[in-house]
Amino acid sequence: MATETQADIELGPIDYIVVEWPASNQPNGEALPLLVDLVDRGLIRILDLAFIHVEDDGTVTGIDINAVGGELSVFEGASTGLIDQDDIDQAGGVLERGSSAALLVYENTWAAPFATSLRKAGAQLVSSGRIPVNAILARLDQLEAGQA
């Protein structure tokens, strides 16, 4: 009987995001149906989700998922333990005082078969990054205006 190695485990790339809402516009759950749709279509799997608030004095506090609004109860208990207090404190350190944020760790399940195949072939990810949407839009505007 063959033993399963780490390369055999079908797992897609894991990403995290921190989304901030300014004090004047707190989270209301409006984007939630779009997140649920990504999960329902099998594109992502939520591993951890936490909401925090940064008090005016800089203190970082957790927000109960049910207090955010929308139907977040579908994600209640979505916690693998990947987000810990250090992560919450680090996120709080880059947020504006009075703001709130969502910390989301998710697997890109759409890429799992591809990533698993690469791992089985001995490949490894050596670099990764994201290009901000605003940078892409600005560059497209420059190209359209004929500014290379």
Coordinates of C-alpha atoms in Angstrom, one line a residue:
M1 CA 0.0 0.0 0.0
A2 CA 1.5 3.3 -1.1
T3 CA 1.7 6.1 1.5
E4 CA 0.4 9.5 0.7
T5 CA 3.0 12.3 0.6
Q6 CA 2.6 16.0 0.9
A7 CA 2.8 16.3 -2.9
D8 CA -0.2 13.9 -3.2
I9 CA -2.5 16.0 -1.1
E10 CA -4.8 18.0 -3.5
L11 CA -4.5 21.5 -2.2
G12 CA -4.6 24.7 -4.1
P13 CA -2.6 27.9 -3.3
I14 CA -3.6 29.5 -0.1
D15 CA -4.1 33.3 0.0
Y16 CA -5.1 35.9 2.5
I17 CA -6.6 39.3 2.3
V18 CA -7.2 42.1 4.8
V19 CA -10.1 44.3 3.7
E20 CA -10.5 47.6 5.6
W21 CA -13.7 49.6 6.0
P22 CA -13.2 53.2 7.2
A23 CA -14.9 54.4 10.4
S24 CA -17.5 56.2 8.3
N25 CA -18.5 53.1 6.4
Q26 CA -18.5 49.9 8.5
P27 CA -19.1 46.4 7.0
N28 CA -22.7 45.6 6.2
G29 CA -22.5 42.2 4.6
E30 CA -23.4 43.5 1.1
A31 CA -20.5 41.7 -0.5
L32 CA -21.2 38.4 1.3
P33 CA -23.4 36.9 -1.5
L34 CA -20.5 37.2 -3.9
L35 CA -18.2 35.4 -1.5
V36 CA -20.7 32.7 -0.9
D37 CA -21.1 32.3 -4.7
L38 CA -17.3 31.7 -5.0
V39 CA -17.5 29.0 -2.3
D40 CA -20.7 27.5 -3.8
R41 CA -19.0 27.3 -7.3
G42 CA -16.0 25.5 -5.8
L43 CA -13.6 28.3 -6.7
I44 CA -12.4 28.9 -3.2
R45 CA -12.6 27.3 0.2
I46 CA -12.7 29.6 3.3
L47 CA -10.2 28.4 5.8
D48 CA -10.4 31.3 8.3
L49 CA -12.5 34.4 8.6
A50 CA -12.2 37.0 11.3
F51 CA -13.5 40.5 11.8
I52 CA -11.7 43.2 13.8
H53 CA -12.1 46.8 14.8
V54 CA -9.4 49.2 15.7
E55 CA -10.4 51.5 18.5
D56 CA -9.5 55.2 18.5
D57 CA -6.7 54.4 21.0
G58 CA -5.3 51.7 18.7
T59 CA -6.6 48.7 20.6
V60 CA -7.6 45.9 18.3
T61 CA -10.8 44.0 19.2
G62 CA -12.6 41.1 17.6
I63 CA -16.1 41.6 16.1
D64 CA -18.6 38.8 16.5
I65 CA -19.4 37.5 13.0
N66 CA -23.1 37.9 13.6
A67 CA -22.8 41.6 14.4
V68 CA -21.4 42.4 10.9
G69 CA -24.7 42.2 9.0
G70 CA -25.8 40.1 6.1
E71 CA -26.0 36.3 6.3
L72 CA -22.5 35.7 7.7
S73 CA -23.8 32.8 9.8
V74 CA -22.8 30.5 6.9
F75 CA -19.2 31.2 7.8
E76 CA -19.7 31.0 11.6
G77 CA -17.1 28.6 12.8
A78 CA -14.9 28.9 9.7
S79 CA -11.7 28.6 11.5
T80 CA -8.7 26.3 11.0
G81 CA -6.6 28.3 13.5
L82 CA -4.5 29.8 10.7
I83 CA -5.4 33.3 11.9
D84 CA -3.9 33.8 15.3
Q85 CA -3.6 36.8 17.7
D86 CA -0.3 37.8 16.1
D87 CA -2.0 38.1 12.7
I88 CA -4.9 40.1 14.2
D89 CA -2.4 42.4 15.8
Q90 CA -0.4 42.8 12.6
A91 CA -3.5 43.6 10.6
G92 CA -4.6 46.1 13.3
G93 CA -1.2 47.8 13.0
V94 CA -1.8 48.7 9.3
L95 CA -5.4 49.8 9.7
E96 CA -6.7 53.3 10.4
R97 CA -8.0 54.0 13.9
G98 CA -11.7 53.7 14.0
S99 CA -11.8 51.3 11.1
S100 CA -13.0 47.7 10.8
A101 CA -11.5 44.9 8.8
A102 CA -12.1 41.3 7.6
L103 CA -9.2 38.9 7.6
L104 CA -9.8 36.1 5.2
V105 CA -7.6 33.0 4.5
Y106 CA -8.8 30.9 1.6
E107 CA -7.7 28.1 -0.6
N108 CA -7.9 28.6 -4.4
T109 CA -9.6 25.3 -5.0
W110 CA -9.9 26.0 -8.7
A111 CA -6.1 25.6 -8.9
A112 CA -5.8 22.5 -6.7
P113 CA -5.4 19.9 -9.5
F114 CA -2.8 22.0 -11.3
A115 CA -0.9 22.8 -8.2
T116 CA -0.9 19.1 -7.1
S117 CA 0.3 18.0 -10.5
L118 CA 3.2 20.4 -10.3
R119 CA 4.1 19.3 -6.8
K120 CA 4.0 15.6 -7.9
A121 CA 6.4 16.5 -10.7
G122 CA 8.8 18.1 -8.2
A123 CA 8.1 21.7 -9.0
Q124 CA 7.8 24.3 -6.3
L125 CA 6.5 27.8 -6.2
V126 CA 9.5 30.2 -6.0
S127 CA 7.7 33.6 -6.4
S128 CA 4.2 34.9 -6.2
G129 CA 2.6 38.3 -6.2
R130 CA -0.4 40.4 -7.1
I131 CA -0.7 43.4 -9.4
P132 CA -3.1 45.9 -7.8
V133 CA -6.2 46.5 -10.0
N134 CA -5.7 50.3 -9.9
A135 CA -2.2 49.8 -11.3
I136 CA -3.6 47.8 -14.2
L137 CA -6.3 50.3 -14.9
A138 CA -3.8 53.2 -14.8
R139 CA -1.5 51.3 -17.2
L140 CA -4.4 50.5 -19.6
D141 CA -5.3 54.2 -19.6
Q142 CA -1.7 55.1 -20.4
L143 CA -1.7 52.6 -23.3
E144 CA -5.0 53.8 -24.6
A145 CA -3.7 57.4 -24.6
G146 CA -0.6 56.3 -26.5
Q147 CA 1.8 56.7 -23.6
A148 CA 4.0 53.7 -23.5

